[in-house]
Amino acid sequence: MSTDAIMARQEDRHHYRQHQGRRLQWVAIGAMLLLGLFLLDMTLGPGKLGLAQVAATLMDPDGADVKSRFIIWDIRLPVALMAVLVGAALGGAGALMQTILNNPLAEPFTLGISHAAAFGAALAIAFGAPLLPWEWAQGYMITLNAFLFACLSAGVIFLVSRMRGSTQETMILTGIAILFVFSALNAMLQFAASAETLQQIVFWAMGSLGRATWPKVGVTAVLLLLACVLLSRSAWRLTALRMGDEAAEAMGVNVNRIRLLVLLLSSLLAAVAVAFVGIIGFVGLVGPHMARMLLGEDQRFFLPGSMLFGAILLTIAEMLSKSIIPGILLPIGITTSLIGVPFFVFLLVVVRRRSWS
Amino acid sequence: MFRKCLLLLCACFITLPTLAAERQITDLLGRTLILPSQVDRIILSEARLMYILMPLQKDDPFAHVVAWSDDMERADPDTYIKLAETFPDTVNTLPRFGHPGKVTFDVEKALTLDAQLVVVNQAYHQLWQENGTLDKLEKAGIATLFVDFRDAPTENTLPSIRILGEVLHKEKEAEAVNAFIAEKMARVAERMEGLKAEDRPLVLMERASGMGDCCRVFGPNNFGHYVELAGGTNWGSDKTQALSLDINPEALVTEPFDLIIGTGANWQEAYPEANSLNLGYKAEDENLQRGFQALTQRAGWQAIDAVANKEFYGIWHQFYNSPTYFAAIEAMAQWMHPERMQGIDAEADFREFHERFMPFSYEGRFWVKMQ
């Protein structure tokens, strides 16, 4: 090998390392930002607890008075954690869907999964119609119904895709068909509902992190962790998929298999998120696009980045939802879009790199 | 010449009665409508407009009504059941229109019913103007009368009753019921005279306790307004103009609430998961206390001082759109200012209202205190 060639290779390697380093830097900055926001979130609320008191109650719950303990451990902490987890789940689900469908518009919302969940919840609210017969399930009827319908819609996309070959068009069009079916069914339920029931249905769909409880936080965390472990092993396959089906196949990727598998995983993430807190659009769409703009297409950075940005967005939205009118919670679905859109447009204008290719 | 004059005179006498048979009525929005002297074919675009009609024609509340809507059995099953028990044939056979908030009014159906007048809540005026319903009704020769018993019950209910009284030639009945309500309201206002801001208890006015996420609270209108009239400070009043909003559960334990009042009604059938206060005509005391037990089991509620002090009350949700709001205000005032309200008995007044102005008897429970 000539000296020139060796030099060139060394230069390439140097470039690659530099590039990776910059990406790692962005991820680290994002993680720090999220941590800072999370801590800030913990100090906000009508309870007017100082940082020291928050920290003391967190470290030593038994030593704190009843009210502080309730505020920190029963209200703020589960909600703040849920904002991070659900933001990450939605960002991750959106990123996966955009990747396997090779479509910048794909997210749980556009694939009808959110609408299916909303219909399941509305069914429980309007008719008290549980899908599961067991006694313990009664207290979680709305959540379970939402989850089952979200899974059902993902299942339909999955089955149709298997029958018709798992092409992107099939999946997207099936998803859009599902979206319309469930939004029509939803409208029908709302039409038939009484005034108070209608109010419940509408507000459920607007989303609220106030529904967070420790079991819900636990379920979401476990699922998210599981997804991360599974995905870390196939990140390179997903990166290959973005180069086109043929290129991916040439690299030895079983395109059908990975696409169906990832569809199931991302639907599960979205289903849990929607079932627990209601419909939160936009995070699943924009989190991944922000990550792509700053971190590029390599799934090893893109996926965690999407989750990180999803979590950051939702945490900011959560803080706003409780701060705009002190003592009142605005629906999280509203604040998410209101803060997400300007930030997203800012990135679109400032980051000139073409992020979708 | 004389014969001509005579003929003219005769013509006048013949046409005068028919001219006199038409009259002008001004509705709540200030619109003037021409109505025949005898209006006996009325459509109620909402079934809950019966609240205004019932005190006017107590013995036969459905007289002159040719159709109503399907909202009452869902929005207020309590009153619907009482009406259905008392007038089963009419309730089961009376033609129904879709609720104006949900479907476009069926003018063709109104024509086939030979209706003379459609009564509408003022909230739908803009909608009916824009979707052409008002025009179509006018062309069909059917008058439209706007009233209100819901947007601002304490201001608009009495004028609405007066207007409908005029339409039905029931001025005396309208005057009687209005005088009754006005007197009760004036009495509470008088008792609250000179009440200082610091003597007003801070009230958490919860909407539909136990339904959905905890908790929705009333803004400055409706029950929020009732609280103020009853001598309290409604916590949600200065937060927003919205009818109701979600309170941050944290504020439940940090705000110094003196009283918690939740609304409840007979929702059990429509919404079995709710652990609500099933107040109303069919309410039972034991069931209501079970409702309180479930409501105080909600996260954080044990830490609320007002709950620990048993200053937790329930009130019938349907007072929000009924002329009987006076009873709700009296009851709340009794809780907050028993010394100022001495000699006033809200339940007795509500019972008397039923005896004098309602087509069915008084029974059940409409407010309750946690034991």
Coordinates of N, CA and C in Angstrom, one line a residue, chain B residues 111-319:
Chain B
L111 N -92.3 21.8 9.2 CA -93.5 22.1 8.3 C -94.5 21.0 8.4
T112 N -94.1 19.8 8.3 CA -95.1 18.7 8.3 C -95.8 18.7 9.7
L113 N -95.2 19.2 10.7 CA -95.9 19.3 12.0 C -96.8 20.5 12.2
D114 N -96.9 21.3 11.1 CA -97.7 22.6 11.1 C -97.3 23.5 12.3
A115 N -96.0 23.5 12.6 CA -95.5 24.3 13.7 C -95.7 25.8 13.5
Q116 N -96.0 26.5 14.5 CA -96.1 28.0 14.4 C -94.9 28.7 15.0
L117 N -94.2 28.0 16.0 CA -93.1 28.6 16.7 C -92.1 27.6 17.1
V118 N -90.8 27.9 16.9 CA -89.7 27.1 17.4 C -89.0 27.9 18.5
V119 N -88.9 27.3 19.7 CA -88.2 28.0 20.8 C -86.7 27.4 20.8
V120 N -85.8 28.3 20.9 CA -84.4 28.0 20.8 C -83.5 28.7 21.9
N121 N -82.5 28.0 22.4 CA -81.6 28.6 23.3 C -80.7 29.6 22.5
Q122 N -80.5 30.8 23.2 CA -79.8 31.9 22.4 C -78.4 31.5 22.0
A123 N -77.8 30.4 22.6 CA -76.5 30.0 22.2 C -76.4 29.6 20.8
Y124 N -77.5 29.2 20.2 CA -77.5 28.7 18.8 C -77.9 29.7 17.8
H125 N -78.0 31.0 18.2 CA -78.5 32.0 17.3 C -77.5 32.2 16.1
Q126 N -76.2 32.3 16.4 CA -75.3 32.5 15.3 C -75.3 31.3 14.4
L127 N -75.3 30.1 15.0 CA -75.3 28.9 14.2 C -76.5 28.9 13.2
W128 N -77.7 29.2 13.7 CA -78.9 29.1 12.9 C -78.9 30.2 11.9
Q129 N -78.3 31.3 12.2 CA -78.2 32.4 11.2 C -77.3 32.0 10.0
E130 N -76.1 31.4 10.4 CA -75.2 31.0 9.4 C -75.5 29.8 8.6
N131 N -76.2 28.9 9.2 CA -76.5 27.7 8.4 C -77.9 27.8 7.7
G132 N -78.5 29.0 7.8 CA -79.7 29.3 7.0 C -81.0 28.8 7.6
T133 N -80.9 28.2 8.8 CA -82.1 27.7 9.4 C -83.1 28.8 9.7
L134 N -82.6 30.0 10.2 CA -83.5 31.1 10.5 C -84.3 31.5 9.2
D135 N -83.5 31.7 8.1 CA -84.1 32.1 6.8 C -85.2 31.1 6.4
K136 N -84.8 29.8 6.5 CA -85.8 28.8 6.0 C -87.0 28.8 6.8
L137 N -86.9 28.9 8.1 CA -88.0 28.9 9.0 C -88.9 30.1 8.7
E138 N -88.3 31.3 8.4 CA -89.1 32.5 8.1 C -89.9 32.3 6.8
K139 N -89.2 31.7 5.8 CA -89.9 31.5 4.6 C -91.0 30.5 4.8
A140 N -90.8 29.6 5.7 CA -91.9 28.6 5.9 C -93.0 29.1 6.8
G141 N -92.8 30.4 7.2 CA -93.9 31.0 8.0 C -93.9 30.5 9.5
I142 N -92.7 30.0 9.9 CA -92.6 29.6 11.3 C -91.7 30.6 12.1
A143 N -92.3 31.1 13.2 CA -91.5 32.1 13.9 C -90.4 31.4 14.8
T144 N -89.3 32.1 15.1 CA -88.3 31.5 16.0 C -88.1 32.5 17.2
L145 N -88.1 31.9 18.4 CA -88.1 32.6 19.6 C -86.8 32.2 20.4
F146 N -85.9 33.2 20.6 CA -84.7 32.8 21.4 C -84.8 33.2 22.9
V147 N -84.5 32.2 23.7 CA -84.5 32.4 25.1 C -83.2 31.8 25.7
D148 N -83.1 31.8 27.0 CA -81.9 31.2 27.6 C -82.1 30.8 29.0
F149 N -81.7 29.6 29.3 CA -81.8 29.1 30.7 C -80.5 28.6 31.2
R150 N -79.4 28.7 30.3 CA -78.2 28.0 30.6 C -76.9 28.8 30.5
D151 N -76.8 29.7 29.5 CA -75.6 30.5 29.4 C -75.4 31.4 30.7
A152 N -76.5 32.1 31.1 CA -76.5 32.9 32.3 C -77.8 32.7 33.0
P153 N -77.9 31.6 33.7 CA -79.2 31.2 34.3 C -79.8 32.3 35.2
T154 N -78.9 32.9 36.0 CA -79.4 33.8 37.0 C -79.9 35.1 36.4
E155 N -79.4 35.4 35.2 CA -79.9 36.7 34.6 C -81.0 36.4 33.6
N156 N -80.9 35.3 32.8 CA -81.8 35.2 31.7 C -83.0 34.3 31.9
T157 N -83.0 33.5 33.0 CA -84.1 32.6 33.1 C -85.4 33.3 33.4
L158 N -85.4 34.3 34.3 CA -86.7 35.0 34.5 C -87.3 35.7 33.3
P159 N -86.4 36.5 32.6 CA -87.0 37.1 31.4 C -87.5 36.1 30.4
S160 N -86.8 35.0 30.3 CA -87.2 33.9 29.4 C -88.6 33.4 29.8
I161 N -88.8 33.2 31.0 CA -90.1 32.7 31.5 C -91.2 33.7 31.2
R162 N -90.8 35.0 31.4 CA -91.8 36.1 31.2 C -92.2 36.1 29.7
I163 N -91.2 36.0 28.8 CA -91.5 36.0 27.4 C -92.4 34.8 26.9
L164 N -92.0 33.6 27.4 CA -92.9 32.5 27.1 C -94.3 32.6 27.7
G165 N -94.3 33.2 28.8 CA -95.6 33.5 29.5 C -96.5 34.3 28.6
E166 N -95.9 35.3 28.0 CA -96.6 36.3 27.1 C -97.0 35.5 25.8
V167 N -96.2 34.7 25.3 CA -96.5 33.9 24.1 C -97.7 33.0 24.4
L168 N -97.8 32.4 25.6 CA -98.8 31.4 25.9 C -100.0 32.0 26.6
H169 N -100.0 33.4 26.7 CA -101.0 34.1 27.5 C -101.1 33.5 28.9
K170 N -99.9 33.3 29.5 CA -99.8 32.8 30.9 C -99.0 33.8 31.7
E171 N -99.4 35.1 31.5 CA -98.6 36.1 32.1 C -98.7 36.0 33.6
K172 N -99.9 35.6 34.1 CA -100.0 35.5 35.6 C -99.1 34.5 36.2
E173 N -99.1 33.3 35.5 CA -98.3 32.2 36.0 C -96.8 32.6 36.0
A174 N -96.4 33.2 34.8 CA -95.0 33.7 34.7 C -94.7 34.6 35.9
E175 N -95.6 35.5 36.1 CA -95.3 36.5 37.2 C -95.2 35.8 38.5
A176 N -96.0 34.8 38.8 CA -96.0 34.1 40.1 C -94.7 33.4 40.3
V177 N -94.3 32.7 39.3 CA -93.0 31.9 39.5 C -91.8 32.8 39.5
N178 N -91.8 33.8 38.7 CA -90.7 34.8 38.7 C -90.6 35.5 40.1
A179 N -91.8 35.9 40.6 CA -91.8 36.6 41.9 C -91.2 35.6 43.0
F180 N -91.6 34.4 42.9 CA -91.1 33.4 43.9 C -89.6 33.3 43.8
I181 N -89.0 33.1 42.6 CA -87.6 33.0 42.5 C -86.9 34.3 42.9
A182 N -87.4 35.4 42.4 CA -86.8 36.7 42.7 C -86.7 37.0 44.2
E183 N -87.8 36.6 44.8 CA -87.9 36.9 46.3 C -86.8 36.0 47.0
K184 N -86.7 34.8 46.6 CA -85.7 33.9 47.3 C -84.3 34.5 47.0
M185 N -84.0 34.9 45.8 CA -82.7 35.5 45.5 C -82.4 36.8 46.2
A186 N -83.4 37.6 46.3 CA -83.3 38.9 47.0 C -83.0 38.7 48.5
R187 N -83.7 37.6 49.0 CA -83.5 37.4 50.4 C -82.0 37.0 50.7
V188 N -81.5 36.1 49.9 CA -80.1 35.7 50.1 C -79.2 36.9 50.0
A189 N -79.4 37.7 48.9 CA -78.6 38.9 48.7 C -78.6 39.8 49.9
E190 N -79.8 39.9 50.4 CA -80.0 40.8 51.6 C -79.2 40.3 52.8
R191 N -79.3 39.0 53.0 CA -78.6 38.4 54.1 C -77.0 38.5 54.0
M192 N -76.6 38.6 52.7 CA -75.1 38.6 52.5 C -74.6 40.1 52.4
E193 N -75.5 41.0 52.6 CA -75.1 42.4 52.6 C -74.0 42.7 53.6
G194 N -73.1 43.5 53.2 CA -72.0 43.9 54.1 C -71.0 42.8 54.4
L195 N -71.1 41.7 53.6 CA -70.1 40.6 53.8 C -68.8 41.0 53.3
K196 N -67.8 40.9 54.2 CA -66.4 41.3 53.8 C -65.7 40.2 53.1
A197 N -64.7 40.6 52.2 CA -64.0 39.6 51.4 C -63.4 38.5 52.3
E198 N -62.9 39.0 53.4 CA -62.2 38.0 54.3 C -63.2 37.0 55.0
D199 N -64.5 37.4 55.0 CA -65.4 36.5 55.6 C -66.0 35.5 54.5
R200 N -65.6 35.6 53.3 CA -66.1 34.7 52.3 C -65.2 33.4 52.3
P201 N -65.8 32.3 52.5 CA -64.9 31.1 52.5 C -64.4 30.8 51.1
L202 N -63.2 30.2 51.0 CA -62.7 29.8 49.7 C -63.2 28.5 49.3
V203 N -63.9 28.4 48.1 CA -64.6 27.2 47.7 C -64.0 26.6 46.5
L204 N -63.7 25.3 46.6 CA -63.3 24.5 45.4 C -64.6 24.0 44.8
M205 N -65.1 24.5 43.7 CA -66.3 24.1 43.1 C -66.0 23.1 42.0
E206 N -66.2 21.8 42.3 CA -65.8 20.7 41.4 C -66.9 20.3 40.4
R207 N -66.6 20.2 39.2 CA -67.6 19.9 38.2 C -67.6 18.3 38.0
A208 N -68.8 17.8 38.2 CA -69.0 16.4 37.9 C -68.0 15.5 38.7
S209 N -68.0 15.6 40.0 CA -67.0 14.9 40.9 C -67.0 13.4 40.5
G210 N -65.8 12.9 40.3 CA -65.6 11.5 40.1 C -65.6 11.1 38.6
M211 N -66.0 12.0 37.8 CA -66.0 11.7 36.3 C -64.7 12.1 35.7
G212 N -64.0 11.2 35.1 CA -62.7 11.6 34.4 C -61.6 11.8 35.4
D213 N -60.6 12.5 34.9 CA -59.4 12.8 35.7 C -59.8 13.8 36.8
C214 N -59.1 13.7 37.9 CA -59.4 14.7 39.0 C -58.5 15.9 38.8
C215 N -59.1 17.1 38.8 CA -60.5 17.4 38.9 C -60.8 18.6 38.0
R216 N -62.0 18.7 37.6 CA -62.4 19.8 36.8 C -63.1 20.8 37.7
V217 N -62.8 22.1 37.6 CA -63.4 23.1 38.5 C -64.1 24.1 37.7
F218 N -65.1 24.8 38.2 CA -65.9 25.8 37.5 C -65.1 27.1 37.5
G219 N -65.2 27.8 36.3 CA -64.7 29.2 36.2 C -65.7 30.1 36.8
P220 N -65.7 31.4 36.3 CA -66.6 32.4 37.0 C -68.1 32.3 36.7
N221 N -68.5 31.5 35.8 CA -69.9 31.4 35.4 C -70.6 30.2 36.1
N222 N -71.9 30.2 35.9 CA -72.7 29.1 36.3 C -72.5 28.8 37.8
F223 N -72.1 27.5 38.2 CA -71.9 27.2 39.6 C -70.9 28.1 40.2
G224 N -69.9 28.5 39.5 CA -68.9 29.5 40.0 C -69.6 30.8 40.5
H225 N -70.5 31.2 39.7 CA -71.3 32.4 40.0 C -72.2 32.2 41.2
Y226 N -72.8 31.0 41.2 CA -73.7 30.6 42.3 C -72.9 30.7 43.7
V227 N -71.7 30.2 43.7 CA -70.9 30.3 44.9 C -70.7 31.7 45.4
E228 N -70.4 32.6 44.4 CA -70.2 34.0 44.8 C -71.5 34.6 45.3
L229 N -72.6 34.3 44.7 CA -73.9 34.8 45.2 C -74.3 34.3 46.5
A230 N -73.8 33.1 46.8 CA -74.1 32.5 48.1 C -73.1 32.9 49.2
G231 N -72.2 33.9 48.9 CA -71.4 34.4 49.9 C -70.0 33.7 50.0
G232 N -69.6 33.1 49.0 CA -68.3 32.4 49.0 C -67.4 33.0 47.9
T233 N -66.1 32.6 48.0 CA -65.2 33.0 46.9 C -64.9 31.7 46.1
N234 N -65.3 31.7 44.8 CA -65.0 30.6 44.0 C -63.6 30.6 43.5
W235 N -62.8 29.6 43.8 CA -61.4 29.5 43.5 C -61.1 29.7 42.0
G236 N -62.0 29.1 41.2 CA -61.7 29.1 39.7 C -62.1 30.4 39.1
S237 N -62.7 31.3 39.8 CA -63.3 32.5 39.1 C -62.2 33.4 38.5
D238 N -61.1 33.6 39.2 CA -60.1 34.5 38.6 C -59.0 33.8 37.8
K239 N -59.3 32.5 37.5 CA -58.3 31.7 36.7 C -58.5 31.9 35.2
T240 N -59.7 32.0 34.8 CA -60.0 32.0 33.4 C -61.5 32.3 33.2
Q241 N -61.9 32.5 32.0 CA -63.3 32.8 31.6 C -64.0 31.4 31.3
A242 N -63.2 30.4 31.1 CA -63.7 29.1 30.6 C -64.8 28.6 31.6
L243 N -65.7 27.8 31.1 CA -66.8 27.2 32.0 C -66.1 26.3 33.0
S244 N -65.2 25.5 32.6 CA -64.5 24.6 33.6 C -63.1 24.3 33.1
L245 N -62.3 24.0 34.1 CA -60.8 23.7 33.8 C -60.3 22.6 34.7
D246 N -59.2 22.0 34.3 CA -58.5 21.0 35.2 C -57.7 21.7 36.2
I247 N -57.9 21.4 37.5 CA -57.0 21.9 38.5 C -55.8 21.1 38.7
N248 N -54.6 21.7 38.9 CA -53.4 20.9 39.2 C -53.6 20.2 40.5
P249 N -53.6 18.9 40.6 CA -53.9 18.2 41.8 C -53.0 18.7 43.0
E250 N -51.9 19.2 42.7 CA -51.0 19.8 43.7 C -51.7 20.9 44.5
A251 N -52.5 21.7 43.7 CA -53.2 22.9 44.3 C -54.3 22.4 45.3
L252 N -54.7 21.2 45.1 CA -55.7 20.6 46.1 C -55.2 20.7 47.5
V253 N -53.9 20.4 47.7 CA -53.4 20.4 49.1 C -52.7 21.7 49.5
T254 N -52.4 22.5 48.5 CA -51.7 23.7 48.9 C -52.6 24.9 49.0
E255 N -53.7 24.9 48.3 CA -54.6 26.1 48.5 C -55.5 25.9 49.7
P256 N -55.7 27.0 50.4 CA -56.4 26.9 51.7 C -57.9 26.9 51.5
F257 N -58.4 25.8 50.9 CA -59.9 25.7 50.7 C -60.6 25.5 52.0
D258 N -61.7 26.3 52.2 CA -62.5 26.1 53.4 C -63.6 25.1 53.1
L259 N -64.0 25.0 51.8 CA -65.1 24.1 51.5 C -64.9 23.5 50.1
I260 N -65.3 22.2 50.0 CA -65.3 21.6 48.7 C -66.7 21.3 48.3
I261 N -67.2 21.7 47.2 CA -68.5 21.4 46.7 C -68.4 20.7 45.4
G262 N -68.9 19.5 45.3 CA -68.9 18.8 44.0 C -70.3 18.6 43.4
T263 N -70.4 18.6 42.1 CA -71.7 18.4 41.5 C -71.9 16.9 41.2
G264 N -73.1 16.5 41.2 CA -73.4 15.1 40.9 C -74.8 14.9 40.4
A265 N -75.1 13.9 39.7 CA -76.4 13.6 39.2 C -76.5 12.1 38.9
N266 N -77.7 11.7 38.4 CA -77.9 10.3 38.1 C -77.2 9.9 36.8
W267 N -75.9 9.7 37.0 CA -75.1 9.3 35.8 C -74.7 7.8 35.8
Q268 N -75.1 7.2 36.9 CA -74.7 5.8 37.1 C -74.9 4.9 35.9
E269 N -76.1 5.1 35.3 CA -76.4 4.2 34.1 C -75.6 4.5 32.9
A270 N -75.4 5.8 32.7 CA -74.7 6.2 31.5 C -73.2 6.0 31.7
Y271 N -72.7 6.0 32.9 CA -71.3 6.1 33.2 C -70.9 5.3 34.4
P272 N -71.0 4.0 34.3 CA -70.8 3.2 35.5 C -69.5 3.3 36.2
E273 N -68.4 3.7 35.5 CA -67.2 3.7 36.2 C -67.0 4.8 37.2
A274 N -67.8 5.9 37.0 CA -67.7 7.0 37.9 C -68.2 6.7 39.3
N275 N -67.4 7.1 40.2 CA -67.8 7.1 41.6 C -68.4 8.4 42.0
S276 N -69.5 8.7 41.5 CA -70.0 10.1 41.6 C -71.1 10.1 42.7
L277 N -71.6 11.4 42.9 CA -72.6 11.6 43.9 C -73.9 11.6 43.1
N278 N -74.7 10.5 43.3 CA -75.9 10.3 42.5 C -77.1 11.1 43.0
L279 N -76.9 12.4 43.1 CA -78.0 13.2 43.6 C -79.2 13.3 42.6
G280 N -80.3 13.7 43.1 CA -81.5 13.9 42.2 C -82.7 13.3 42.8
Y281 N -83.8 13.1 41.9 CA -85.1 12.7 42.4 C -85.0 11.3 43.0
K282 N -84.0 10.5 42.4 CA -84.0 9.0 42.9 C -82.9 8.8 43.8
A283 N -82.3 9.8 44.4 CA -81.1 9.6 45.3 C -81.5 9.0 46.6
E284 N -80.5 8.2 47.1 CA -80.6 7.6 48.5 C -79.4 8.0 49.3
D285 N -79.7 8.3 50.6 CA -78.7 8.9 51.5 C -77.5 7.9 51.6
E286 N -77.7 6.6 51.7 CA -76.7 5.7 52.0 C -75.7 5.7 50.8
N287 N -76.3 5.6 49.6 CA -75.6 5.6 48.3 C -74.7 6.9 48.2
L288 N -75.2 8.0 48.7 CA -74.5 9.3 48.6 C -73.3 9.2 49.4
Q289 N -73.4 8.7 50.6 CA -72.2 8.6 51.5 C -71.2 7.7 50.9
R290 N -71.6 6.6 50.3 CA -70.7 5.8 49.6 C -69.9 6.5 48.5
G291 N -70.7 7.4 47.8 CA -70.0 8.3 46.8 C -68.9 9.1 47.4
F292 N -69.2 9.7 48.6 CA -68.2 10.5 49.3 C -67.0 9.7 49.6
Q293 N -67.2 8.4 50.1 CA -66.1 7.6 50.4 C -65.2 7.3 49.2
A294 N -65.8 7.1 48.1 CA -65.0 6.8 46.8 C -64.3 8.1 46.4
L295 N -65.0 9.2 46.5 CA -64.3 10.5 46.1 C -63.2 10.9 47.0
T296 N -63.2 10.6 48.3 CA -62.1 11.0 49.2 C -61.0 10.0 49.1
Q297 N -61.2 8.9 48.4 CA -60.1 7.9 48.2 C -59.2 8.3 47.0
R298 N -59.6 9.4 46.3 CA -58.8 9.8 45.2 C -57.4 10.3 45.7
A299 N -56.4 10.2 44.9 CA -55.0 10.5 45.3 C -54.9 11.9 45.9
G300 N -54.4 11.9 47.1 CA -54.1 13.2 47.7 C -55.3 13.8 48.5
W301 N -56.5 13.3 48.3 CA -57.7 13.9 49.0 C -57.7 13.8 50.5
Q302 N -56.9 12.7 51.0 CA -56.9 12.6 52.4 C -56.1 13.8 53.0
A303 N -55.2 14.4 52.2 CA -54.4 15.4 52.8 C -55.0 16.8 52.7
I304 N -56.3 16.9 52.2 CA -56.9 18.2 52.0 C -57.6 18.5 53.4
D305 N -57.3 19.7 53.9 CA -57.9 20.1 55.2 C -59.4 20.1 55.2
A306 N -60.0 20.6 54.1 CA -61.5 20.7 54.1 C -62.1 19.3 54.2
V307 N -61.4 18.3 53.6 CA -61.9 16.9 53.7 C -61.8 16.4 55.1
A308 N -60.6 16.7 55.7 CA -60.4 16.2 57.1 C -61.5 16.9 58.0
N309 N -61.8 18.1 57.7 CA -62.9 18.8 58.5 C -64.3 18.5 58.1
K310 N -64.4 17.6 57.1 CA -65.7 17.1 56.6 C -66.5 18.3 56.0
E311 N -65.8 19.3 55.5 CA -66.4 20.4 54.8 C -66.5 20.1 53.3
F312 N -67.1 18.9 53.0 CA -67.2 18.4 51.6 C -68.7 18.2 51.4
Y313 N -69.2 18.9 50.3 CA -70.6 18.8 50.0 C -70.8 18.4 48.6
G314 N -72.0 17.9 48.4 CA -72.4 17.6 47.0 C -73.7 18.3 46.6
I315 N -73.8 18.7 45.4 CA -75.0 19.4 44.9 C -75.4 18.9 43.6
W316 N -76.7 18.9 43.3 CA -77.3 18.4 42.1 C -76.7 19.1 40.9
H317 N -76.1 18.4 40.0 CA -75.5 19.0 38.8 C -76.5 19.8 38.0
Q318 N -77.7 19.3 37.9 CA -78.7 19.9 37.0 C -79.2 21.3 37.4
F319 N -78.8 21.8 38.6 CA -79.1 23.2 38.9 C -78.5 24.1 37.9

